[in-house]
Amino acid sequence: LKLTTSTMLTSSGINAEYGDPSLSFLQGSCEKLPVEDNSVDVITVVQAVHYFDIPAFFKEVDRVLKPGGILGLACITLPTCLDSQTMKSATAAFIDSILNSHGIPEKVQLLENEYRDIVMPYPPSRQDHSADVLTTWSLSDLLDLTMTFSPVNNMAVEIGLDLEGVREHLVGLLRKEGMTEEDEKSVYKWCQKCVLVTAIKPA
C-alpha cells in the first residue's frame, strides 16, 4: 500500500482508495498509541523499533495488549556481499561511514546485534527467530536499498543533494572505499538476515 498521511487519517479514505472496508488506520506515535487499554491482539514493528524510545514504547505495549497478546519486533540486517571480497569490504566500510556520520550509532548497533540487546517485556516468553535471505543485486539495486536508510536521508538534507545527487555521492563513496570498475558492472550475491523477536503478555 502506498499511503499518504491524509489518506491514513480516515477509514473512508482508505476504503475509497483500496476498496477494502476491513482496513482502518490510525495516526499516532509509538509512545502514545491511539487505542484502548487491553484491546490489541498483536503488535508488530518492522525495521523501526531501534529508533524508538524503547522503554516508553514497551510501557504502551503493556497497556494496550490483551492478556495473551503477542509483541513482534522484526528487522533486516545490513547486506553482505558473498562473492566479491572487494565489494564486501567496500560496502561494509561505506555503510559504516554513513551510519556513523549521519545516523545514531547506538541505535544502529541494536539493529546490527539483531535486537539481542533489547530487553523485551515478558522475558520468560521471549523467542528469537532468524533466516538468511539471499539475493542477486547489481550496483543499482544496492543503491536503491541504501537510499531507504534514514541516515542516507539525513545525509541528503545535510549536504543539500537531490535524488540523483545522492546516488552519485554514494557511488563516489563506494569508489573511495575500493569499489572497482568491474564491480560497478557486475551482479553479485548478497545476504541479509531477517530477524523476528517475539514475546507474549501473560494471561
mmCIF file of N, CA, C and O in Angstrom, residues 10-64:
data_model
loop_
_atom_site.group_PDB
_atom_site.id
_atom_site.type_symbol
_atom_site.label_atom_id
_atom_site.label_comp_id
_atom_site.label_asym_id
_atom_site.label_seq_id
_atom_site.Cartn_x
_atom_site.Cartn_y
_atom_site.Cartn_z
ATOM 1 N N THR A 10 -8.344 8.835 7.657
ATOM 2 C CA THR A 10 -9.738 8.426 7.648
ATOM 3 C C THR A 10 -9.881 7.039 7.050
ATOM 4 O O THR A 10 -9.266 6.707 6.039
ATOM 5 N N SER A 11 -10.714 6.221 7.689
ATOM 6 C CA SER A 11 -11.003 4.902 7.142
ATOM 7 C C SER A 11 -11.674 5.028 5.785
ATOM 8 O O SER A 11 -11.439 4.225 4.883
ATOM 9 N N SER A 12 -12.506 6.069 5.620
ATOM 10 C CA SER A 12 -13.195 6.245 4.347
ATOM 11 C C SER A 12 -12.195 6.521 3.231
ATOM 12 O O SER A 12 -12.371 6.084 2.093
ATOM 13 N N GLY A 13 -11.122 7.244 3.563
ATOM 14 C CA GLY A 13 -10.089 7.489 2.565
ATOM 15 C C GLY A 13 -9.401 6.212 2.129
ATOM 16 O O GLY A 13 -9.120 5.995 0.953
ATOM 17 N N ILE A 14 -9.121 5.326 3.093
ATOM 18 C CA ILE A 14 -8.534 4.026 2.787
ATOM 19 C C ILE A 14 -9.467 3.228 1.894
ATOM 20 O O ILE A 14 -9.071 2.688 0.865
ATOM 21 N N ASN A 15 -10.734 3.149 2.291
ATOM 22 C CA ASN A 15 -11.689 2.333 1.556
ATOM 23 C C ASN A 15 -11.912 2.863 0.151
ATOM 24 O O ASN A 15 -12.053 2.096 -0.802
ATOM 25 N N ALA A 16 -11.915 4.189 0.022
ATOM 26 C CA ALA A 16 -12.123 4.786 -1.293
ATOM 27 C C ALA A 16 -10.962 4.468 -2.227
ATOM 28 O O ALA A 16 -11.149 4.235 -3.419
ATOM 29 N N GLU A 17 -9.756 4.442 -1.657
ATOM 30 C CA GLU A 17 -8.578 4.228 -2.499
ATOM 31 C C GLU A 17 -8.325 2.761 -2.785
ATOM 32 O O GLU A 17 -7.879 2.393 -3.864
ATOM 33 N N TYR A 18 -8.633 1.890 -1.820
ATOM 34 C CA TYR A 18 -8.274 0.484 -1.968
ATOM 35 C C TYR A 18 -9.463 -0.465 -1.977
ATOM 36 O O TYR A 18 -9.302 -1.661 -2.208
ATOM 37 N N GLY A 19 -10.672 0.049 -1.728
ATOM 38 C CA GLY A 19 -11.856 -0.771 -1.839
ATOM 39 C C GLY A 19 -11.937 -1.911 -0.852
ATOM 40 O O GLY A 19 -12.510 -2.955 -1.147
ATOM 41 N N ASP A 20 -11.352 -1.763 0.335
ATOM 42 C CA ASP A 20 -11.390 -2.817 1.338
ATOM 43 C C ASP A 20 -11.974 -2.254 2.631
ATOM 44 O O ASP A 20 -11.290 -1.564 3.380
ATOM 45 N N PRO A 21 -13.243 -2.537 2.912
ATOM 46 C CA PRO A 21 -13.881 -1.957 4.099
ATOM 47 C C PRO A 21 -13.331 -2.479 5.416
ATOM 48 O O PRO A 21 -13.631 -1.922 6.476
ATOM 49 N N SER A 22 -12.512 -3.538 5.381
ATOM 50 C CA SER A 22 -11.963 -4.080 6.627
ATOM 51 C C SER A 22 -10.727 -3.326 7.087
ATOM 52 O O SER A 22 -10.253 -3.525 8.201
ATOM 53 N N LEU A 23 -10.184 -2.457 6.228
ATOM 54 C CA LEU A 23 -8.972 -1.723 6.571
ATOM 55 C C LEU A 23 -9.306 -0.442 7.322
ATOM 56 O O LEU A 23 -10.222 0.287 6.963
ATOM 57 N N SER A 24 -8.558 -0.184 8.375
ATOM 58 C CA SER A 24 -8.651 1.114 9.032
ATOM 59 C C SER A 24 -7.274 1.473 9.571
ATOM 60 O O SER A 24 -6.503 0.592 9.946
ATOM 61 N N PHE A 25 -6.966 2.760 9.585
ATOM 62 C CA PHE A 25 -5.669 3.244 10.027
ATOM 63 C C PHE A 25 -5.860 4.375 11.021
ATOM 64 O O PHE A 25 -6.761 5.196 10.874
ATOM 65 N N LEU A 26 -5.000 4.402 12.020
ATOM 66 C CA LEU A 26 -4.997 5.483 12.991
ATOM 67 C C LEU A 26 -3.605 6.098 13.018
ATOM 68 O O LEU A 26 -2.603 5.385 12.943
ATOM 69 N N GLN A 27 -3.547 7.404 13.130
ATOM 70 C CA GLN A 27 -2.259 8.083 13.227
ATOM 71 C C GLN A 27 -1.933 8.334 14.691
ATOM 72 O O GLN A 27 -2.770 8.831 15.440
ATOM 73 N N GLY A 28 -0.741 7.963 15.099
ATOM 74 C CA GLY A 28 -0.332 8.163 16.478
ATOM 75 C C GLY A 28 1.178 8.100 16.582
ATOM 76 O O GLY A 28 1.883 8.279 15.598
ATOM 77 N N SER A 29 1.678 7.832 17.773
ATOM 78 C CA SER A 29 3.113 7.683 17.975
ATOM 79 C C SER A 29 3.358 6.414 18.782
ATOM 80 O O SER A 29 2.457 5.913 19.463
ATOM 81 N N CYS A 30 4.579 5.931 18.702
ATOM 82 C CA CYS A 30 4.893 4.681 19.400
ATOM 83 C C CYS A 30 4.833 4.843 20.911
ATOM 84 O O CYS A 30 4.631 3.866 21.641
ATOM 85 N N GLU A 31 5.001 6.077 21.398
ATOM 86 C CA GLU A 31 4.939 6.315 22.838
ATOM 87 C C GLU A 31 3.528 6.655 23.321
ATOM 88 O O GLU A 31 3.286 6.770 24.516
ATOM 89 N N LYS A 32 2.592 6.820 22.384
ATOM 90 C CA LYS A 32 1.201 7.139 22.741
ATOM 91 C C LYS A 32 0.293 6.528 21.677
ATOM 92 O O LYS A 32 -0.148 7.208 20.745
ATOM 93 N N LEU A 33 0.002 5.249 21.824
ATOM 94 C CA LEU A 33 -0.802 4.532 20.843
ATOM 95 C C LEU A 33 -2.282 4.904 21.001
ATOM 96 O O LEU A 33 -2.812 4.886 22.119
ATOM 97 N N PRO A 34 -2.953 5.230 19.885
ATOM 98 C CA PRO A 34 -4.330 5.732 19.961
ATOM 99 C C PRO A 34 -5.367 4.609 20.040
ATOM 100 O O PRO A 34 -6.320 4.570 19.253
ATOM 101 N N VAL A 35 -5.191 3.696 20.984
ATOM 102 C CA VAL A 35 -6.134 2.591 21.169
ATOM 103 C C VAL A 35 -6.383 2.382 22.662
ATOM 104 O O VAL A 35 -5.618 2.843 23.513
ATOM 105 N N GLU A 36 -7.467 1.645 22.965
ATOM 106 C CA GLU A 36 -7.880 1.446 24.345
ATOM 107 C C GLU A 36 -6.982 0.441 25.071
ATOM 108 O O GLU A 36 -6.271 -0.357 24.444
ATOM 109 N N ASP A 37 -7.033 0.478 26.396
ATOM 110 C CA ASP A 37 -6.304 -0.497 27.210
ATOM 111 C C ASP A 37 -6.789 -1.917 26.894
ATOM 112 O O ASP A 37 -7.983 -2.146 26.651
ATOM 113 N N ASN A 38 -5.841 -2.876 26.896
ATOM 114 C CA ASN A 38 -6.170 -4.302 26.749
ATOM 115 C C ASN A 38 -7.090 -4.565 25.559
ATOM 116 O O ASN A 38 -8.062 -5.319 25.648
ATOM 117 N N SER A 39 -6.755 -3.955 24.400
ATOM 118 C CA SER A 39 -7.645 -4.058 23.241
ATOM 119 C C SER A 39 -6.999 -4.657 21.994
ATOM 120 O O SER A 39 -7.674 -4.860 20.991
ATOM 121 N N VAL A 40 -5.693 -4.962 22.058
ATOM 122 C CA VAL A 40 -4.958 -5.359 20.852
ATOM 123 C C VAL A 40 -4.435 -6.784 20.997
ATOM 124 O O VAL A 40 -3.887 -7.147 22.044
ATOM 125 N N ASP A 41 -4.607 -7.576 19.946
ATOM 126 C CA ASP A 41 -4.138 -8.970 19.957
ATOM 127 C C ASP A 41 -2.662 -9.087 19.587
ATOM 128 O O ASP A 41 -1.940 -9.909 20.163
ATOM 129 N N VAL A 42 -2.227 -8.305 18.608
ATOM 130 C CA VAL A 42 -0.855 -8.420 18.095
ATOM 131 C C VAL A 42 -0.315 -7.025 17.788
ATOM 132 O O VAL A 42 -1.011 -6.199 17.190
ATOM 133 N N ILE A 43 0.919 -6.767 18.193
ATOM 134 C CA ILE A 43 1.643 -5.547 17.816
ATOM 135 C C ILE A 43 2.904 -5.969 17.083
ATOM 136 O O ILE A 43 3.688 -6.775 17.595
ATOM 137 N N THR A 44 3.099 -5.430 15.882
ATOM 138 C CA THR A 44 4.312 -5.722 15.127
ATOM 139 C C THR A 44 5.011 -4.414 14.760
ATOM 140 O O THR A 44 4.352 -3.414 14.462
ATOM 141 N N VAL A 45 6.330 -4.446 14.809
ATOM 142 C CA VAL A 45 7.149 -3.306 14.400
ATOM 143 C C VAL A 45 8.237 -3.844 13.485
ATOM 144 O O VAL A 45 8.956 -4.770 13.854
ATOM 145 N N VAL A 46 8.354 -3.275 12.292
ATOM 146 C CA VAL A 46 9.318 -3.773 11.310
ATOM 147 C C VAL A 46 10.353 -2.688 10.998
ATOM 148 O O VAL A 46 9.992 -1.586 10.566
ATOM 149 N N GLN A 47 11.600 -3.004 11.269
ATOM 150 C CA GLN A 47 12.740 -2.159 10.892
ATOM 151 C C GLN A 47 12.612 -0.739 11.457
ATOM 152 O O GLN A 47 12.980 0.234 10.807
ATOM 153 N N ALA A 48 12.131 -0.629 12.697
ATOM 154 C CA ALA A 48 11.936 0.714 13.244
ATOM 155 C C ALA A 48 12.179 0.816 14.737
ATOM 156 O O ALA A 48 12.529 1.896 15.219
ATOM 157 N N VAL A 49 12.004 -0.254 15.501
ATOM 158 C CA VAL A 49 11.983 -0.112 16.951
ATOM 159 C C VAL A 49 13.316 0.395 17.504
ATOM 160 O O VAL A 49 13.353 1.027 18.561
ATOM 161 N N HIS A 50 14.417 0.179 16.782
ATOM 162 C CA HIS A 50 15.710 0.655 17.272
ATOM 163 C C HIS A 50 15.781 2.182 17.306
ATOM 164 O O HIS A 50 16.684 2.738 17.934
ATOM 165 N N TYR A 51 14.857 2.883 16.635
ATOM 166 C CA TYR A 51 14.810 4.340 16.698
ATOM 167 C C TYR A 51 13.796 4.854 17.718
ATOM 168 O O TYR A 51 13.671 6.061 17.913
ATOM 169 N N PHE A 52 13.057 3.947 18.353
ATOM 170 C CA PHE A 52 12.039 4.355 19.326
ATOM 171 C C PHE A 52 12.665 4.727 20.670
ATOM 172 O O PHE A 52 13.797 4.348 20.965
ATOM 173 N N ASP A 53 11.871 5.409 21.486
ATOM 174 C CA ASP A 53 12.120 5.463 22.926
ATOM 175 C C ASP A 53 11.583 4.135 23.452
ATOM 176 O O ASP A 53 10.386 3.998 23.739
ATOM 177 N N ILE A 54 12.452 3.127 23.546
ATOM 178 C CA ILE A 54 12.002 1.761 23.768
ATOM 179 C C ILE A 54 11.283 1.579 25.105
ATOM 180 O O ILE A 54 10.217 0.944 25.156
ATOM 181 N N PRO A 55 11.796 2.110 26.230
ATOM 182 C CA PRO A 55 11.043 1.948 27.484
ATOM 183 C C PRO A 55 9.636 2.542 27.414
ATOM 184 O O PRO A 55 8.673 1.941 27.903
ATOM 185 N N ALA A 56 9.500 3.712 26.795
ATOM 186 C CA ALA A 56 8.177 4.335 26.673
ATOM 187 C C ALA A 56 7.269 3.503 25.774
ATOM 188 O O ALA A 56 6.069 3.347 26.048
ATOM 189 N N PHE A 57 7.843 2.971 24.702
ATOM 190 C CA PHE A 57 7.050 2.126 23.795
ATOM 191 C C PHE A 57 6.582 0.858 24.498
ATOM 192 O O PHE A 57 5.408 0.467 24.394
ATOM 193 N N PHE A 58 7.476 0.208 25.236
ATOM 194 C CA PHE A 58 7.088 -1.026 25.917
ATOM 195 C C PHE A 58 6.023 -0.765 26.989
ATOM 196 O O PHE A 58 5.179 -1.627 27.260
ATOM 197 N N LYS A 59 6.052 0.412 27.589
ATOM 198 C CA LYS A 59 5.004 0.767 28.551
ATOM 199 C C LYS A 59 3.650 0.831 27.852
ATOM 200 O O LYS A 59 2.630 0.350 28.374
ATOM 201 N N GLU A 60 3.645 1.399 26.639
ATOM 202 C CA GLU A 60 2.405 1.455 25.860
ATOM 203 C C GLU A 60 1.980 0.064 25.386
ATOM 204 O O GLU A 60 0.788 -0.258 25.362
ATOM 205 N N VAL A 61 2.940 -0.755 25.007
ATOM 206 C CA VAL A 61 2.632 -2.135 24.608
ATOM 207 C C VAL A 61 1.903 -2.854 25.733
ATOM 208 O O VAL A 61 0.874 -3.518 25.527
ATOM 209 N N ASP A 62 2.426 -2.710 26.939
ATOM 210 C CA ASP A 62 1.813 -3.395 28.075
ATOM 211 C C ASP A 62 0.410 -2.855 28.346
ATOM 212 O O ASP A 62 -0.480 -3.601 28.778
ATOM 213 N N ARG A 63 0.203 -1.589 28.071
ATOM 214 C CA ARG A 63 -1.122 -1.005 28.298
ATOM 215 C C ARG A 63 -2.157 -1.520 27.311
ATOM 216 O O ARG A 63 -3.278 -1.878 27.686
ATOM 217 N N VAL A 64 -1.787 -1.609 26.025
ATOM 218 C CA VAL A 64 -2.801 -1.892 25.004
ATOM 219 C C VAL A 64 -2.946 -3.366 24.662
ATOM 220 O O VAL A 64 -3.988 -3.784 24.163
#
